[in-house]
Tab-separated table of C-alpha atoms and ligand atoms in Angstrom:
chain	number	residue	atom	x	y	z
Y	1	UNK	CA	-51.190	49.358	-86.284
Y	2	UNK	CA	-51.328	52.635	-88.087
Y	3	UNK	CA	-48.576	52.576	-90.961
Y	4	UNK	CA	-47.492	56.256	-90.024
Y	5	UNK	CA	-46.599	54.667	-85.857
Y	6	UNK	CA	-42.985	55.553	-85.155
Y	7	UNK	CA	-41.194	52.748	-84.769
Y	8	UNK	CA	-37.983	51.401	-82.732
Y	9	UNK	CA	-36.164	48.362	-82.356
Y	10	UNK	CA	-33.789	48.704	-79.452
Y	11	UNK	CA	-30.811	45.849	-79.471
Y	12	UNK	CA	-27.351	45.591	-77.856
Y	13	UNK	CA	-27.892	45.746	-74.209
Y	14	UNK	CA	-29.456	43.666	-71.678
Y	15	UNK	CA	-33.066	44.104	-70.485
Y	16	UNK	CA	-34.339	42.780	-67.193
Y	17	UNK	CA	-38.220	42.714	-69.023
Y	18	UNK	CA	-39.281	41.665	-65.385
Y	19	UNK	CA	-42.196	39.446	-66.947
Y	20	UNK	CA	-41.576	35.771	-67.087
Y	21	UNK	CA	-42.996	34.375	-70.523
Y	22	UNK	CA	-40.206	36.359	-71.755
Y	23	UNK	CA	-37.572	35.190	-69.669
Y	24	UNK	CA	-37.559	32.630	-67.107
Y	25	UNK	CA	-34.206	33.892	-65.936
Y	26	UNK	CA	-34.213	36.061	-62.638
Y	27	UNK	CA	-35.350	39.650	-63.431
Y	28	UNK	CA	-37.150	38.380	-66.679
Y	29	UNK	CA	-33.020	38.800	-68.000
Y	30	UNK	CA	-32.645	38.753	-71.632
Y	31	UNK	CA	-28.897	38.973	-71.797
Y	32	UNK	CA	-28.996	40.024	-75.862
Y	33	UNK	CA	-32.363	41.069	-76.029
Y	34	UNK	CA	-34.230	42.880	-78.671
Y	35	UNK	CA	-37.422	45.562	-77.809
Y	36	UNK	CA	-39.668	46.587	-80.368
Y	37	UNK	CA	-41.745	49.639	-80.272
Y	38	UNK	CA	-44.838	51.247	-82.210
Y	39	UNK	CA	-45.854	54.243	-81.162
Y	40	UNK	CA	-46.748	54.063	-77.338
Y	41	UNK	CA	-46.665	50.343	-76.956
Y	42	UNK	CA	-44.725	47.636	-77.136
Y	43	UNK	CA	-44.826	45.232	-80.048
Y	44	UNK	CA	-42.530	42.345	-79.322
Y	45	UNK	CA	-39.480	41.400	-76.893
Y	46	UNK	CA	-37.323	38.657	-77.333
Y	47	UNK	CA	-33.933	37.462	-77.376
Y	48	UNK	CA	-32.205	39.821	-80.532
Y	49	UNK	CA	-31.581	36.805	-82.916
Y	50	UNK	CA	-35.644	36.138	-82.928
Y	51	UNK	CA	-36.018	39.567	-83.337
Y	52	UNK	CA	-38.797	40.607	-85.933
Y	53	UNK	CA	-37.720	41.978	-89.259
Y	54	UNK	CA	-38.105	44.885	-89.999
Y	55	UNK	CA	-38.473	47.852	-92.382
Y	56	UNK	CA	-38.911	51.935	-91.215
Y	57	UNK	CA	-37.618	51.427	-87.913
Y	58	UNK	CA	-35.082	53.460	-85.542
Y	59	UNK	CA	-32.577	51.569	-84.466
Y	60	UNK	CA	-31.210	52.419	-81.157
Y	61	UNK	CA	-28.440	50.511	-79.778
Y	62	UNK	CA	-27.943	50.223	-75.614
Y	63	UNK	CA	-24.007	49.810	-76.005
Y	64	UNK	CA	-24.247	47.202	-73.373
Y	65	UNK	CA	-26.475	49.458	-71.007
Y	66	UNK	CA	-29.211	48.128	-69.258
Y	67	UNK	CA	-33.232	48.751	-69.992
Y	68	UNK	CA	-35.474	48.074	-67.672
Y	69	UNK	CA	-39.372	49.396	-67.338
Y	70	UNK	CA	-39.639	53.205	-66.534
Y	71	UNK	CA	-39.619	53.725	-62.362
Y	72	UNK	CA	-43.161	54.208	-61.038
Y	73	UNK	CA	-43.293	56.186	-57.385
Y	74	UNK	CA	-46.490	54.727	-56.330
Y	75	UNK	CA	-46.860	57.109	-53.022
Y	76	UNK	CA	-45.279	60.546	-52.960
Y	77	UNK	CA	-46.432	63.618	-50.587
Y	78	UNK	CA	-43.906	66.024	-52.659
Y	79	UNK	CA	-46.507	69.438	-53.275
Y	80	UNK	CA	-46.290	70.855	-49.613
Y	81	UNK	CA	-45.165	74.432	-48.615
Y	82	UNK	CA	-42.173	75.335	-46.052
Y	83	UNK	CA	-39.930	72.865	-44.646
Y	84	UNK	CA	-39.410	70.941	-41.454
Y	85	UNK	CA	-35.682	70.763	-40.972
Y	86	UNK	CA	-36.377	72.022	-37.445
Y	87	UNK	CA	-38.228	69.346	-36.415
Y	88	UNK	CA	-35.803	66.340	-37.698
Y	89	UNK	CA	-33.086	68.473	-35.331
Y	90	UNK	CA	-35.924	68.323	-32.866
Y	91	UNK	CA	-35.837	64.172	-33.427
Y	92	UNK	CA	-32.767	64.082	-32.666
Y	93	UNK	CA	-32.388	65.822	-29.483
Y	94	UNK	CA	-35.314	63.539	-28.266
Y	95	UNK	CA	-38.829	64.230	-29.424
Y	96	UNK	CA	-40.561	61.530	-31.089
Y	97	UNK	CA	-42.674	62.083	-33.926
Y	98	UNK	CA	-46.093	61.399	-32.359
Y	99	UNK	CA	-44.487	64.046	-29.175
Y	100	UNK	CA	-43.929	67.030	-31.981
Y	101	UNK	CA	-47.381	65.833	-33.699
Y	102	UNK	CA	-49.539	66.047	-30.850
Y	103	UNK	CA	-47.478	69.799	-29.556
Y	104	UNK	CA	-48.853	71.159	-33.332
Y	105	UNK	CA	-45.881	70.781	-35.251
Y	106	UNK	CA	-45.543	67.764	-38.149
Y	107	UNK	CA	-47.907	67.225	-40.462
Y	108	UNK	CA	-50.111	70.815	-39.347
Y	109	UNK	CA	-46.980	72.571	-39.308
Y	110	UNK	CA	-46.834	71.705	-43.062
Y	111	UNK	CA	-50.639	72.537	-43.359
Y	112	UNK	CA	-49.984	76.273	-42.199
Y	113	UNK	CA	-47.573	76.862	-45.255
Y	114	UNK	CA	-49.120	74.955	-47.562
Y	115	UNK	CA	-52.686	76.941	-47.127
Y	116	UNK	CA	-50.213	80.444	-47.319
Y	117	UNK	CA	-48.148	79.313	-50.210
Y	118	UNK	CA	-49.597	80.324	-53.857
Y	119	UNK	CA	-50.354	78.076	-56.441
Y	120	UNK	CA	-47.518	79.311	-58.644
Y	121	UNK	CA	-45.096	78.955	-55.451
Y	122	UNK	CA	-46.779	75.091	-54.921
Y	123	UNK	CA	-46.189	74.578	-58.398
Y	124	UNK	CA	-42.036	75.346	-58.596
Y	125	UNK	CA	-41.265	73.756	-55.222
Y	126	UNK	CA	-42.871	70.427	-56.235
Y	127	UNK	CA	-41.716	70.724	-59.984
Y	128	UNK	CA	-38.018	70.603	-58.463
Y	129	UNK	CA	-38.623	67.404	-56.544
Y	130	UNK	CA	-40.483	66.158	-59.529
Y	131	UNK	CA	-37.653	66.720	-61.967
Y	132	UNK	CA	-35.065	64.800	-59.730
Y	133	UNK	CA	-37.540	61.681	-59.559
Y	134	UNK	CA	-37.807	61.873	-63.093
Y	135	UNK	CA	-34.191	61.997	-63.648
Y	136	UNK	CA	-33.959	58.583	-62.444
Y	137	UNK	CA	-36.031	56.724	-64.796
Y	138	UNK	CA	-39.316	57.401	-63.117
Y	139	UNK	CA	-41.940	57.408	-65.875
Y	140	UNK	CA	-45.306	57.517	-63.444
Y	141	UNK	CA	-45.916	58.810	-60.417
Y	142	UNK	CA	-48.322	59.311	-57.811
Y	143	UNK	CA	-48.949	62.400	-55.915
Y	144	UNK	CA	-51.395	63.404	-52.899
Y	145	UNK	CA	-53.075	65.949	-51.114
Y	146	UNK	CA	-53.111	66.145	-47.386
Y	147	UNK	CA	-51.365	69.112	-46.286
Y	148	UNK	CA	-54.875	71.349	-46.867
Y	149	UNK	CA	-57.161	70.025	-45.244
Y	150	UNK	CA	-59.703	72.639	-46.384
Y	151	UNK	CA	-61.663	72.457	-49.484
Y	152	UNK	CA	-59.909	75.339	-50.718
Y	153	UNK	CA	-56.170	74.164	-49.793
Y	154	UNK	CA	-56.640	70.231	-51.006
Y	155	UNK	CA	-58.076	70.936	-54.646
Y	156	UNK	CA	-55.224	73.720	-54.694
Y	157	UNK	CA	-52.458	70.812	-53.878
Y	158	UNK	CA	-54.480	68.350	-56.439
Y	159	UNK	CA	-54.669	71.120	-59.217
Y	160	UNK	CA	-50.965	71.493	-58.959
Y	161	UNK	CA	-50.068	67.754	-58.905
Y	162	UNK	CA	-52.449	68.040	-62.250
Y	163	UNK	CA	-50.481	70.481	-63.556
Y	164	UNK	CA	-47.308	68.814	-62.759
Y	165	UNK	CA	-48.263	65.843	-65.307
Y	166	UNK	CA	-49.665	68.206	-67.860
Y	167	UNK	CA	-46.215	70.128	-67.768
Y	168	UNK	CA	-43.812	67.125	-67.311
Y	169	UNK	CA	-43.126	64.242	-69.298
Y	170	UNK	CA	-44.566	61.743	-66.730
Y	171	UNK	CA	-47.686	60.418	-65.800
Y	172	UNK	CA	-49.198	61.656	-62.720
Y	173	UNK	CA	-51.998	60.036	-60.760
Y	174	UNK	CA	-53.505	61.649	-57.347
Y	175	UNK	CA	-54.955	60.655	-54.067
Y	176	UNK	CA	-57.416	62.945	-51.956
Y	177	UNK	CA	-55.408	62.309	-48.347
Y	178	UNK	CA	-58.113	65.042	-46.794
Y	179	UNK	CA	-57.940	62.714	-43.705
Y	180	UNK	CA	-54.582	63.039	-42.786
Y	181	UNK	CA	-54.587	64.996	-39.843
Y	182	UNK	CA	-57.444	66.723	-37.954
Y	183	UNK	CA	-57.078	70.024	-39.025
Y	184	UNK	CA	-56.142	72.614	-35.724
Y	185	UNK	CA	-59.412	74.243	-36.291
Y	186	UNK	CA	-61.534	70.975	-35.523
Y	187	UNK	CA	-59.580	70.520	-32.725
Y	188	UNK	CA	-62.198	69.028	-30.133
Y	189	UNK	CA	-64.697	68.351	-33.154
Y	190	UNK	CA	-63.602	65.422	-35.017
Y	191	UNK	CA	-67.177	65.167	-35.914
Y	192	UNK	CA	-67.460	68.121	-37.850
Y	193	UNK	CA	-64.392	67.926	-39.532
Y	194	UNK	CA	-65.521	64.197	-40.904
Y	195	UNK	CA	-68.935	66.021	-42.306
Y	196	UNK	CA	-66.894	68.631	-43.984
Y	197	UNK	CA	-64.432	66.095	-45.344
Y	198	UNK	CA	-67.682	63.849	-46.673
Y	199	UNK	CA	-70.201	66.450	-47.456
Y	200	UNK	CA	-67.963	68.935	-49.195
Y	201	UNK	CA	-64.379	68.383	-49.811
Y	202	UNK	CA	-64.768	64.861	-51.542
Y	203	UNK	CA	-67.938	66.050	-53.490
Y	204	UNK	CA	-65.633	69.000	-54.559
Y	205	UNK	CA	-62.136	66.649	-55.430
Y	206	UNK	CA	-64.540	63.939	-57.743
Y	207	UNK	CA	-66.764	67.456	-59.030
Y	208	UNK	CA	-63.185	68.938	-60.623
Y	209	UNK	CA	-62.143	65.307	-61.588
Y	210	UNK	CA	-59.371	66.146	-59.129
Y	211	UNK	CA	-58.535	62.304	-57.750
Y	212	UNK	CA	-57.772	59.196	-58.874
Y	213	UNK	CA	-57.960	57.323	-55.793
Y	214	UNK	CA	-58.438	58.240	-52.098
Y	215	UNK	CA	-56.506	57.820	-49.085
Y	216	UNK	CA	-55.808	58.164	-45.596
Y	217	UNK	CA	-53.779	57.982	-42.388
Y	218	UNK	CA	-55.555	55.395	-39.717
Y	219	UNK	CA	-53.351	56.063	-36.534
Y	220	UNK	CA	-53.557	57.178	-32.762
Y	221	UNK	CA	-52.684	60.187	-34.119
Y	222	UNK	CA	-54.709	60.619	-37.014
Y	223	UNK	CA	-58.008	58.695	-37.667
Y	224	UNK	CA	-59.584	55.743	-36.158
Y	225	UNK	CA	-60.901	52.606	-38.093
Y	226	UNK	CA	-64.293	53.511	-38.104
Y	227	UNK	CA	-63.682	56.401	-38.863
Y	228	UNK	CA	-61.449	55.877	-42.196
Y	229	UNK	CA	-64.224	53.519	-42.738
Y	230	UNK	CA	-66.884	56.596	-43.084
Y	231	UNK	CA	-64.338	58.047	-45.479
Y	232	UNK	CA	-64.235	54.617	-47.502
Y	233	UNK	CA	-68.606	54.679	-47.528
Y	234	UNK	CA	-68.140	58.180	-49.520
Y	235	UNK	CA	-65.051	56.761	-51.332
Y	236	UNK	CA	-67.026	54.423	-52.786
Y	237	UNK	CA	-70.363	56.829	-53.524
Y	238	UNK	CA	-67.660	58.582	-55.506
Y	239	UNK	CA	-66.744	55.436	-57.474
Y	240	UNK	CA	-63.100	56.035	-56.297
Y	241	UNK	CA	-60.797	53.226	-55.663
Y	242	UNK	CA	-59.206	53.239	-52.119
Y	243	UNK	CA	-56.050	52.951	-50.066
Y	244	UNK	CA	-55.034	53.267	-46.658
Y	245	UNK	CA	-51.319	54.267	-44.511
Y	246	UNK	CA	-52.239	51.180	-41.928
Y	247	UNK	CA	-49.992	50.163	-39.197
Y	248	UNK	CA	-47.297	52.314	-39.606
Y	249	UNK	CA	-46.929	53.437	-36.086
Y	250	UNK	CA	-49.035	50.863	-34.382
Y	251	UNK	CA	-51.760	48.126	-34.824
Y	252	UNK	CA	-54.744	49.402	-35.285
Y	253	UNK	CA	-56.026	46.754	-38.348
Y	254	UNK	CA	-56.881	49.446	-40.518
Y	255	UNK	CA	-54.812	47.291	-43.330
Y	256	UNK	CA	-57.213	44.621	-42.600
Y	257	UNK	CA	-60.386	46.894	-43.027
Y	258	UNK	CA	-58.801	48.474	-46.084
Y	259	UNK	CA	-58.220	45.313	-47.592
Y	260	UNK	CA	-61.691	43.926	-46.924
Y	261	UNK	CA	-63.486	46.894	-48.694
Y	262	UNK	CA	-60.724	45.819	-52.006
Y	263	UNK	CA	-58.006	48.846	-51.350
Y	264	UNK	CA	-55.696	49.039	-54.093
Y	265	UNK	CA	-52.729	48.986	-51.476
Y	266	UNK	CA	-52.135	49.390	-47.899
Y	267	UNK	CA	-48.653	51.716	-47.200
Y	268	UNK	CA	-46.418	51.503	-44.408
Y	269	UNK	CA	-47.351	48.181	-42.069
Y	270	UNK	CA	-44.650	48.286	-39.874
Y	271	UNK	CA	-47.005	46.916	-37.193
Y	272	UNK	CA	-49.243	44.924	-39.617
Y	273	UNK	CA	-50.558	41.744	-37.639
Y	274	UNK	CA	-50.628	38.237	-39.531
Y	275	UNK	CA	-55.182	38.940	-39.577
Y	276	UNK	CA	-53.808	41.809	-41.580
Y	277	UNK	CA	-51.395	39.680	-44.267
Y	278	UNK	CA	-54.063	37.570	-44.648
Y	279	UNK	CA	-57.103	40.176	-45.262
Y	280	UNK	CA	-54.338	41.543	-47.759
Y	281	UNK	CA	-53.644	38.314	-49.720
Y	282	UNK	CA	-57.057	37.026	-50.222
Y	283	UNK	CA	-57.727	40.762	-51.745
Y	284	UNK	CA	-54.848	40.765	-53.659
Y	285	UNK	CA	-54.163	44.265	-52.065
Y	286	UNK	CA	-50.549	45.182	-52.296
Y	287	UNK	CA	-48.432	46.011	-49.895
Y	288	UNK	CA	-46.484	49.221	-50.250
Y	289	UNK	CA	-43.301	49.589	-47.927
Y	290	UNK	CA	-41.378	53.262	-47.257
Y	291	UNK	CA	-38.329	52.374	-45.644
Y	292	UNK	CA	-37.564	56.284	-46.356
Y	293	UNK	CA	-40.034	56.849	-43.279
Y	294	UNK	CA	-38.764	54.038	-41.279
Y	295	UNK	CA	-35.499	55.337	-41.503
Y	296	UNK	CA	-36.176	59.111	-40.851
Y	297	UNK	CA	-38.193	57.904	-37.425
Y	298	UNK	CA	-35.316	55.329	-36.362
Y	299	UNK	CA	-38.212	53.122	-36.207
Y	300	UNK	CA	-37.264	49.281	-35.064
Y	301	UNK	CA	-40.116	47.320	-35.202
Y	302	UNK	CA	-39.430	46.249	-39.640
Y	303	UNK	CA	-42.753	45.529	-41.510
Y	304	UNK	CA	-43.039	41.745	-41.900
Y	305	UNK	CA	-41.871	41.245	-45.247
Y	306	UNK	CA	-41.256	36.577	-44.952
Y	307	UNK	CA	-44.630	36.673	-43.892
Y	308	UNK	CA	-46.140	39.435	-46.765
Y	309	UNK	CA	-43.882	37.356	-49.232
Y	310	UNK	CA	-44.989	33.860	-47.660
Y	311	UNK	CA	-49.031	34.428	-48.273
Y	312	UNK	CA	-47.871	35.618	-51.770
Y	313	UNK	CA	-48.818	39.713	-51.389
Y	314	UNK	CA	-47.080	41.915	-53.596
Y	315	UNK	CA	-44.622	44.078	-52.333
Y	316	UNK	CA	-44.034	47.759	-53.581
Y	317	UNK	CA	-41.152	50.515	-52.675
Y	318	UNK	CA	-41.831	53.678	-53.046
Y	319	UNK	CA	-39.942	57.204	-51.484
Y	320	UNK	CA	-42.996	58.609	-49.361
Y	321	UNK	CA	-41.264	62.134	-50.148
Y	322	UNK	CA	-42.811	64.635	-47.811
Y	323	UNK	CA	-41.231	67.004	-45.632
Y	324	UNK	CA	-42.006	65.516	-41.880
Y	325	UNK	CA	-41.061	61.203	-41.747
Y	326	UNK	CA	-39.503	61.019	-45.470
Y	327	UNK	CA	-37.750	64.082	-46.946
Y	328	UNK	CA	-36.427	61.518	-49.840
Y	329	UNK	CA	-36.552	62.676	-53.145
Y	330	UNK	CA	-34.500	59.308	-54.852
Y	331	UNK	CA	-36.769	56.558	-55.520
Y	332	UNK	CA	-33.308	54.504	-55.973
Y	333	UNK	CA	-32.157	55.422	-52.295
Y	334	UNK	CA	-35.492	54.053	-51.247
Y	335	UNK	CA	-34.970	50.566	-53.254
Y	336	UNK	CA	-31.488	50.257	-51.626
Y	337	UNK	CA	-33.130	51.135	-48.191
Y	338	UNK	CA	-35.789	48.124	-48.438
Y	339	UNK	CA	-32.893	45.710	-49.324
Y	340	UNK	CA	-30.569	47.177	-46.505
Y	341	UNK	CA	-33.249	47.544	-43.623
Y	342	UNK	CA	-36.013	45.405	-44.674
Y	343	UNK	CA	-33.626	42.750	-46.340
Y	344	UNK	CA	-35.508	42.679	-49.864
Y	345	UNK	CA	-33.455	41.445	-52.525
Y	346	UNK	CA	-32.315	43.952	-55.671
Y	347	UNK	CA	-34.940	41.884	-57.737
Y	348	UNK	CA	-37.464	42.401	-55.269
Y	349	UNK	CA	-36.897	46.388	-54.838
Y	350	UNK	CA	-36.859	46.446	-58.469
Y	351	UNK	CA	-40.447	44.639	-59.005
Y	352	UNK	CA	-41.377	47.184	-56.321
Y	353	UNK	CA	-40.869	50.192	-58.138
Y	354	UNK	CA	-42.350	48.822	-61.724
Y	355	UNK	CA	-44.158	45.596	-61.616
Y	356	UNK	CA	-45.956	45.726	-57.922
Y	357	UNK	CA	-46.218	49.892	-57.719
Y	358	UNK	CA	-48.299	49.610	-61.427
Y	359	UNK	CA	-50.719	47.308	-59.415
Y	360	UNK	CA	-51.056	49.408	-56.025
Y	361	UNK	CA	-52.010	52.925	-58.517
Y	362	UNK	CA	-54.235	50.658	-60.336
Y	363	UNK	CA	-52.613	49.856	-63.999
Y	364	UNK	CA	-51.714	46.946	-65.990
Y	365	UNK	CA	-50.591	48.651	-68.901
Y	366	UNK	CA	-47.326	48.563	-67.416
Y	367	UNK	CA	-44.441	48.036	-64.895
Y	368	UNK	CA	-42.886	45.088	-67.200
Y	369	UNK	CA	-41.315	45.047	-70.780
Y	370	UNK	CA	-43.829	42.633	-72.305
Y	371	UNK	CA	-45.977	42.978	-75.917
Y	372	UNK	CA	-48.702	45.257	-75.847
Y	373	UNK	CA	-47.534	47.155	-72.563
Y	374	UNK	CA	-46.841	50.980	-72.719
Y	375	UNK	CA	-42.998	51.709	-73.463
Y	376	UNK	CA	-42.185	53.265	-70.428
Y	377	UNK	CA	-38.610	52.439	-70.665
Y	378	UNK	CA	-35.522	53.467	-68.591
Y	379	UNK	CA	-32.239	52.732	-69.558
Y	380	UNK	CA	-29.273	52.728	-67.245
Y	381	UNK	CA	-25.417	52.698	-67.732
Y	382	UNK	CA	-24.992	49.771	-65.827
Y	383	UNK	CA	-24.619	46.080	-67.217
Y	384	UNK	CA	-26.988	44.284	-64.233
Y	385	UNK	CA	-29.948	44.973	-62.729
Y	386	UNK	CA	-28.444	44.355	-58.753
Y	387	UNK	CA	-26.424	47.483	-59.876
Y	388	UNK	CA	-28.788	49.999	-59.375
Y	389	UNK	CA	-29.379	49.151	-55.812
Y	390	UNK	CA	-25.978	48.625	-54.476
Y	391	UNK	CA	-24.565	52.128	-54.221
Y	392	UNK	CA	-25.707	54.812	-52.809
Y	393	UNK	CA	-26.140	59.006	-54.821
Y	394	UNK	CA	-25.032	57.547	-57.790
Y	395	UNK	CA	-27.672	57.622	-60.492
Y	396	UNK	CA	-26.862	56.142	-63.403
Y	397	UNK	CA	-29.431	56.785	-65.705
Y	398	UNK	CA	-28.747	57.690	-68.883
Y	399	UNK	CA	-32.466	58.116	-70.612
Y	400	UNK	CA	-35.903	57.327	-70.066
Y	401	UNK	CA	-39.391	56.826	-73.212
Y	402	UNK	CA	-42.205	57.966	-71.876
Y	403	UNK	CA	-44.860	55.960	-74.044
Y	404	UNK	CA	-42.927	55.731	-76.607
Y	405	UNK	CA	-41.217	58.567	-77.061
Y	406	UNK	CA	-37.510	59.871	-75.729
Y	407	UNK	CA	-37.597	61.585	-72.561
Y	408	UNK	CA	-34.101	63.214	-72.273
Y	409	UNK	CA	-32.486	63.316	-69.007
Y	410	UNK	CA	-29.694	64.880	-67.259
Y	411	UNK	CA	-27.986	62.524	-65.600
T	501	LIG	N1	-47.412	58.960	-42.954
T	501	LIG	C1	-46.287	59.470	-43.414
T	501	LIG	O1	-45.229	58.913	-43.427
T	501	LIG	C2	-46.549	60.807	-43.937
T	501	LIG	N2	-47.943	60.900	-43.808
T	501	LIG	C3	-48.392	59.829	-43.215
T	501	LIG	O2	-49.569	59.662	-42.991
T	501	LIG	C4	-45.868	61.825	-43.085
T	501	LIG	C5	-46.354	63.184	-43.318
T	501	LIG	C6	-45.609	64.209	-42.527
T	501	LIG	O3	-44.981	63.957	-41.492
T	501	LIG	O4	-45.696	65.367	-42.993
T	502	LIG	FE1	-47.232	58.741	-46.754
């Protein structure tokens, strides 16, 4: 390690490490623990009377607060243009989601204003919802396109999510969602719009280095299996890894054809079928549940977390935060939601936003306080993990170090 590495040795609080060689208690607790850092990593963690000694170091003391690994929102939608707070009044007069869909609002709706808005325009609206994720620990992030569905439109959505990681202290990773919706002009062609979603738009994303990952919507009201599995074919030619919103509205075993081809996650699986939990566990494909959605759409039918958690799949949270099914910018409100509608516990919402969202964008450089990890850190002015769940608009965090280094934050 170089000599010149800052260094900090953070003591006095607990620290749910989330990583069991260095606590066996629940949450990986280490109720007087001890974190060391050089530069972007973590060097050692350990109860504080082990801890290392130590010369040239910054000593930061938690006064009791809690550390925990920096939040990771593993599936956001949050660059789109315009709003839809018509069409949630709409919901609740009567329309159903698929109804206001199919009549050319919902997700095209959002495609007319996202194709009119600037990039500059793009850029502050998403920057905003940004800023409150990352005032609540959240050190990575994901980000997608989907709201283009033109070459033109979808690198302009990924160029901005770029931009939002180059300009904010958090790292952003992006999925090309280019088959999200069959854009109103290939209305009656679904052929076409496939060829120009293949043949130019992906070529284009990879070209511009514009994607980490690609994605899409398999639904009645979006795209069939075979044809997500087309997408997958030139997913693949691109060397990009894959995952899939499956079952979300009904079962149409895209999670099991997602999981077959190695997807990094399948997202939603409300209606996932046990063929599909299975296909999922012998990939080791994880499971990423948006109760934010499931709430917004009054759905009933719950994702079926005993038997996910029975064949031993991990399970992520994340905020889906798009204007149409999950206009919920609080990764927090979203952990609270899984425990309150899809009866997770706080430990398990919390592995779902560090530990389990790390695997479904790919990394295991973090998403647990454990040597060698990056120090994505959060820490919280609470004394116990279950804390952050329990209530609701109350964010208690006090700071977050992004690799390493202090990230300050409003709270
Ligand atoms: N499922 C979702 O929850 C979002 N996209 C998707 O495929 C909703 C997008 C929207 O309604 O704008
Ligand atoms: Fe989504």
């Amino acid at each position: 390690m170089d000599k010149q590495a800052p260094r900090r040795l953070f003591t006095g609080g607990p620290i749910a490490t989330l990583d069991a060689s260095s606590s066996p208690e629940p949450y990986g607790l280490l109720s007087r623990g001890a974190v060391l850092v050089e530069a972007e990593r973590i060097a050692w963690v350990g109860p504080v009377e082990e801890a290392p000694a130590t010369t040239d170091v910054e000593h930061i003391d938690l006064a009791g607060r809690l550390m925990t690994p920096g939040l990771i929102d593993c599936h956001t939608h949050m660059v789109f243009g315009g709003d839809r707070a018509r069409e949630f009044e709409m919901r609740l007069e009567g329309a159903s989601y698929e109804a206001i869909a199919q009549s050319g609002g919902g997700i095209v709706s959002t495609v007319h204003a996202t194709r009119v808005a600037d990039e500059e325009e793009l850029f502050e609206a998403s920057a905003q919802r940004l800023d409150r994720l990352l005032e609540e620990g959240v050190t990575t992030v994901e980000i997608k396109s989907g709201y283009g569905l033109d070459t033109a439109t979808e690198t302009k959505m990924l160029r901005v999510a770029r931009r939002l990681g180059a300009q904010r202290e958090v790292d952003v990773v992006t999925s090309f969602l280019g088959a999200h919706a069959l854009p109103p002009e290939y209305r009656g062609d679904r052929e076409a719009y496939l060829r120009l979603l293949v043949d130019e738009m992906m070529p284009a994303v990879a070209e511009a280095d514009l994607a980490d990952a690609v994605d899409g919507f398999c639904e009645g009201i979006a795209f069939s299996v075979p044809e997500m599995e087309r997408v997958f074919d030139a997913a693949a030619d691109h060397g990009l890894p894959i995952k899939l919103h499956a079952e979300q509205l009904s079962d149409l075993g895209g999670a099991a054809m997602a999981a077959r081809r190695g997807a990094l996650s399948c997202d939603h699986l409300e209606y996932l079928s046990s063929d599909g939990v299975s296909a999922m566990a012998s990939a080791g494909t994880v499971a990423v549940l948006l109760p934010g959605a499931f709430y917004y759409l009054r759905e009933r039918h719950k994702p079926p977390v005993a038997d996910l958690q029975a064949a031993g799949v991990p399970i992520a949270v994340a905020t889906d935060l798009n204007p149409g099914s999950s206009p919920v910018g609080s990764l927090l409100v979203a952990m609270n939601m899984a425990c309150v509608l899809f009866g997770l516990t706080p430990e398990q919402a919390l592995r779902g936003v560090t530990e389990h969202a790390a695997r479904a964008l790919g990394f295991t450089d973090r998403g647990r306080i454990a040597a060698g990890l990056r120090a994505d850190l959060a820490i919280w002015n609470v004394s116990r993990p279950g804390e952050l769940v329990y209530p609701l608009g109350v964010n208690p965090c006090v700071a977050a170090y992004l690799g390493g280094s202090l990230r300050r934050v409003s709270a």
